[in-house]
Short mmCIF file of C-alpha atoms in Angstrom, two decimals:
data_model
loop_
_atom_site.label_atom_id
_atom_site.label_comp_id
_atom_site.label_asym_id
_atom_site.label_seq_id
_atom_site.Cartn_x
_atom_site.Cartn_y
_atom_site.Cartn_z
CA LEU U 1 64.63 77.91 138.83
CA GLN U 2 64.24 81.35 137.25
CA MET U 3 60.56 81.76 138.08
CA ASP U 4 59.90 85.15 139.62
CA TYR U 5 56.54 84.95 137.90
CA ILE U 6 55.15 82.54 135.36
CA GLY U 7 52.48 82.48 132.70
CA GLU U 8 51.93 81.01 129.25
CA LEU U 9 52.77 77.44 128.34
CA ALA U 10 53.32 75.20 125.34
CA ARG U 11 53.27 71.43 125.02
CA TYR U 12 54.64 68.92 122.52
CA HIS U 13 54.03 65.26 123.44
CA GLY U 14 56.09 64.59 126.58
CA LYS U 15 57.43 68.15 126.96
CA ILE U 16 55.88 71.26 128.51
CA TRP U 17 57.43 74.73 128.52
CA LEU U 18 56.43 77.48 130.94
CA ARG U 19 57.37 81.10 130.41
CA SER U 20 58.78 82.97 133.38
CA PHE U 21 60.52 86.26 134.02
CA SER U 22 63.62 86.64 136.17
CA ASN U 23 64.25 89.80 138.16
CA VAL U 24 67.88 88.70 138.37
CA SER U 25 68.67 88.60 134.66
CA ASN U 26 65.71 90.85 133.70
CA THR U 27 64.88 88.48 130.86
CA TYR U 28 62.23 85.93 129.96
CA TRP U 29 63.00 82.26 130.53
CA LEU U 30 61.54 78.97 129.32
CA ASN U 31 61.24 76.30 132.00
CA GLU U 32 61.07 72.81 130.50
CA LEU U 33 59.13 70.03 132.19
CA ASP U 34 58.90 66.34 131.36
CA PHE U 35 55.23 65.37 131.13
CA ASP U 36 53.95 61.86 131.87
CA GLU U 37 50.53 61.67 130.24
CA SER U 38 49.71 58.29 131.78
CA ASN U 39 49.49 59.69 135.32
CA LEU U 40 49.34 63.43 134.53
CA SER U 41 52.56 64.24 136.36
CA THR U 42 55.45 66.56 135.55
CA SER U 43 59.08 66.82 136.61
CA PHE U 44 61.58 69.61 136.04
CA SER U 45 64.00 69.07 133.16
CA THR U 46 65.92 72.27 132.40
CA GLN U 47 65.50 75.97 131.66
CA TYR U 48 66.55 78.39 128.96
CA ASP U 49 67.26 82.12 129.07
CA THR U 50 65.72 83.68 125.95
CA GLY U 51 67.68 86.90 126.40
CA LEU U 52 64.50 88.86 125.64
CA ALA U 53 63.94 91.71 128.07
CA GLN U 54 60.69 92.80 129.64
CA GLY U 55 58.92 95.66 127.91
CA PRO U 56 57.22 93.89 125.08
CA ASP U 57 55.33 90.93 126.47
CA LEU U 58 56.58 87.46 125.55
CA GLY U 59 53.52 85.26 125.24
CA ALA U 60 51.22 83.15 123.05
CA LEU U 61 53.54 80.13 123.23
CA SER U 62 53.10 77.01 121.12
CA ALA U 63 55.41 74.24 119.98
CA ILE U 64 56.37 73.15 116.47
CA ASN U 65 58.30 70.11 117.71
CA ALA U 66 60.29 68.94 120.73
CA THR U 67 63.01 71.57 120.21
CA THR U 68 61.23 74.50 118.55
CA ILE U 69 58.79 76.87 120.24
CA ILE U 70 57.09 79.89 118.73
CA CYS U 71 55.90 82.92 120.65
CA THR U 72 54.91 86.53 120.22
CA TYR U 73 57.09 89.34 121.48
CA GLY U 74 55.49 92.71 121.01
CA SER U 75 54.17 92.77 117.46
CA SER U 76 56.47 90.06 116.10
CA LEU U 77 56.31 86.29 115.88
CA LYS U 78 59.52 84.65 117.05
CA LYS U 79 61.01 81.15 116.94
CA ILE U 80 62.99 79.74 119.86
CA ASP U 81 65.31 76.86 118.92
CA ILE U 82 66.56 74.89 121.94
CA SER U 83 68.15 71.97 120.06
CA SER U 84 71.68 73.13 120.98
CA GLY U 85 70.92 73.30 124.71
CA ALA U 86 70.57 77.08 124.60
CA ALA U 87 67.72 79.30 123.44
CA ILE U 88 68.44 80.68 119.96
CA VAL U 89 65.79 83.30 119.17
CA THR U 90 65.01 84.49 115.65
CA THR U 91 62.27 86.78 114.37
CA LEU U 92 59.94 85.12 111.86
CA PHE U 93 57.81 88.09 110.82
CA ASP U 94 55.77 91.11 111.90
CA LEU U 95 52.14 90.60 112.95
CA SER U 96 50.91 94.16 112.42
CA PRO U 97 49.54 93.53 108.87
CA ALA U 98 46.69 91.62 110.55
CA VAL U 99 44.91 94.91 111.33
CA THR U 100 44.43 98.35 109.81
CA PRO U 101 46.36 101.23 111.45
CA PRO U 102 46.09 102.98 113.83
CA PHE U 103 44.74 99.90 115.58
CA ILE U 104 47.15 97.29 116.83
CA PHE U 105 46.97 93.52 117.05
CA VAL U 106 47.23 92.09 120.57
CA PRO U 107 48.13 88.38 120.20
CA ARG U 108 46.77 85.88 122.75
CA ASP U 109 47.80 82.53 121.27
CA THR U 110 49.56 80.96 118.29
CA LEU U 111 49.35 77.70 116.39
CA TYR U 112 51.69 76.19 113.80
CA ILE U 113 49.90 74.25 111.05
CA LEU U 114 52.24 71.53 109.80
CA SER U 115 50.18 70.53 106.76
CA SER U 116 50.49 73.99 105.19
CA ASN U 117 53.62 75.26 106.96
CA SER U 118 51.63 78.26 108.14
CA TYR U 119 50.67 80.02 111.36
CA LEU U 120 47.46 81.06 113.09
CA VAL U 121 47.55 83.93 115.57
CA VAL U 122 44.47 84.78 117.61
CA GLY U 123 43.85 87.87 119.70
CA GLY U 124 42.47 91.37 120.00
CA GLY U 125 42.41 93.02 116.61
CA ASN U 126 41.14 96.53 117.25
CA GLN U 127 42.96 97.90 120.27
CA ASP U 128 43.57 101.63 120.16
CA PRO U 129 47.30 102.25 120.84
CA THR U 130 46.53 105.51 122.66
CA SER U 131 43.74 104.53 125.03
CA GLY U 132 44.45 100.78 125.21
CA GLN U 133 40.72 100.17 124.76
CA ASN U 134 39.11 98.04 122.09
CA TYR U 135 37.34 99.83 119.28
CA SER U 136 33.68 100.52 120.10
CA GLY U 137 32.44 98.24 117.33
CA LEU U 138 31.27 94.74 118.16
CA TYR U 139 33.33 91.58 117.83
CA SER U 140 36.76 93.12 117.68
CA ASP U 141 38.82 89.96 118.14
CA ILE U 142 40.26 88.15 115.16
CA ILE U 143 42.15 85.14 113.82
CA ALA U 144 45.03 85.94 111.48
CA HIS U 145 46.49 83.33 109.12
CA PHE U 146 50.05 83.86 107.84
CA ASP U 147 52.18 81.79 105.49
CA SER U 148 55.73 80.83 106.47
CA SER U 149 57.13 84.05 104.95
CA GLY U 150 54.81 86.26 107.00
CA ASN U 151 52.38 87.07 104.18
CA LEU U 152 48.86 87.56 105.51
CA ILE U 153 46.62 84.87 103.99
CA GLY U 154 43.45 86.11 105.65
CA THR U 155 41.66 87.10 108.83
CA GLY U 156 38.48 85.93 110.52
CA VAL U 157 36.21 87.44 113.14
CA ILE U 158 35.71 85.90 116.58
CA ASN U 159 32.12 86.55 117.62
CA THR U 160 32.49 86.96 121.37
CA GLY U 161 29.66 89.42 121.86
CA PRO U 162 29.71 93.16 122.60
CA SER U 163 31.92 94.69 125.27
CA VAL U 164 33.48 91.42 126.44
CA GLN U 165 36.85 92.41 127.93
CA GLU U 166 40.18 90.76 128.64
CA ILE U 167 39.62 87.53 126.73
CA SER U 168 42.18 84.74 126.90
CA TYR U 169 42.45 82.37 123.95
CA SER U 170 43.84 78.91 123.36
CA ALA U 171 44.35 77.56 119.83
CA PHE U 172 44.93 73.83 119.37
CA CYS U 173 44.59 70.86 117.01
CA TYR U 174 42.60 67.71 117.75
CA ASN U 175 42.00 64.83 115.33
CA GLY U 176 43.09 66.97 112.42
CA GLU U 177 40.73 69.82 113.27
CA ILE U 178 41.64 73.29 114.55
CA TYR U 179 39.86 74.72 117.59
CA ILE U 180 39.94 78.01 119.49
CA THR U 181 38.76 78.30 123.09
CA SER U 182 37.90 81.70 124.55
CA LEU U 183 37.71 82.61 128.23
CA PRO U 184 36.67 86.15 129.25
CA ASN U 185 38.17 87.66 132.37
CA PRO U 186 35.64 86.85 135.14
CA ILE U 187 36.25 90.25 136.75
CA PHE U 188 34.91 92.11 133.72
CA SER U 189 32.55 89.46 132.32
CA PRO U 190 31.46 87.31 135.28
CA ASN U 191 28.50 85.75 133.47
CA GLN U 192 30.37 84.51 130.40
CA GLY U 193 32.07 81.13 130.47
CA THR U 194 34.40 79.24 128.17
CA THR U 195 33.45 78.86 124.50
CA THR U 196 35.17 76.50 122.05
CA PHE U 197 34.98 77.19 118.30
CA LEU U 198 35.81 74.91 115.37
CA VAL U 199 37.88 76.80 112.79
CA ASP U 200 37.32 76.21 109.09
CA LEU U 201 40.37 76.71 106.88
CA PRO U 202 40.89 78.54 104.64
CA THR U 203 37.73 80.61 105.23
CA LEU U 204 38.57 81.25 108.92
CA THR U 205 34.92 80.99 109.85
CA LEU U 206 34.00 79.64 113.28
CA SER U 207 31.26 77.27 114.32
#
């Protein structure tokens, strides 16, 4: 197993993929597990070398189907096709139009929406590229909605409260609805727990 460290995962029915980084190949890998939902057990299936080197972070994984995973790599959204038995990586589009320069978008999770063939990306929307700190204004995290060609359909604000740092997000579908769960880093925000929002499309408002 190429698993010098792991983080990020995606699931599609009976498959789970975990991202890892190998200090041997100096690239990111996807480790595929077979998932048995009936007894909540997993077993190793195979692994794929993406060929993407460390530098930009590979993260925000989600699955389109049993052989196609999407992820962010730096400021781009990428597709990983494993149908051939190897990881074929292509760039879908750039995520930077989600915010106004000089601020940069820091993606935390992605979601493919089958009904509209579009993508949601959630994350920090006002990070200063020089200091690495979020803009001093409140509620700096956003949802960005892109069509399949990478055109920005719209953005929405995630009301997490002032000065909440290092938030992790999970975007998912359940019973035809779209949800986003936020979890602040307990080191920086020890008194804030998990919050789950229902996302309204196309307004991108949360409730």
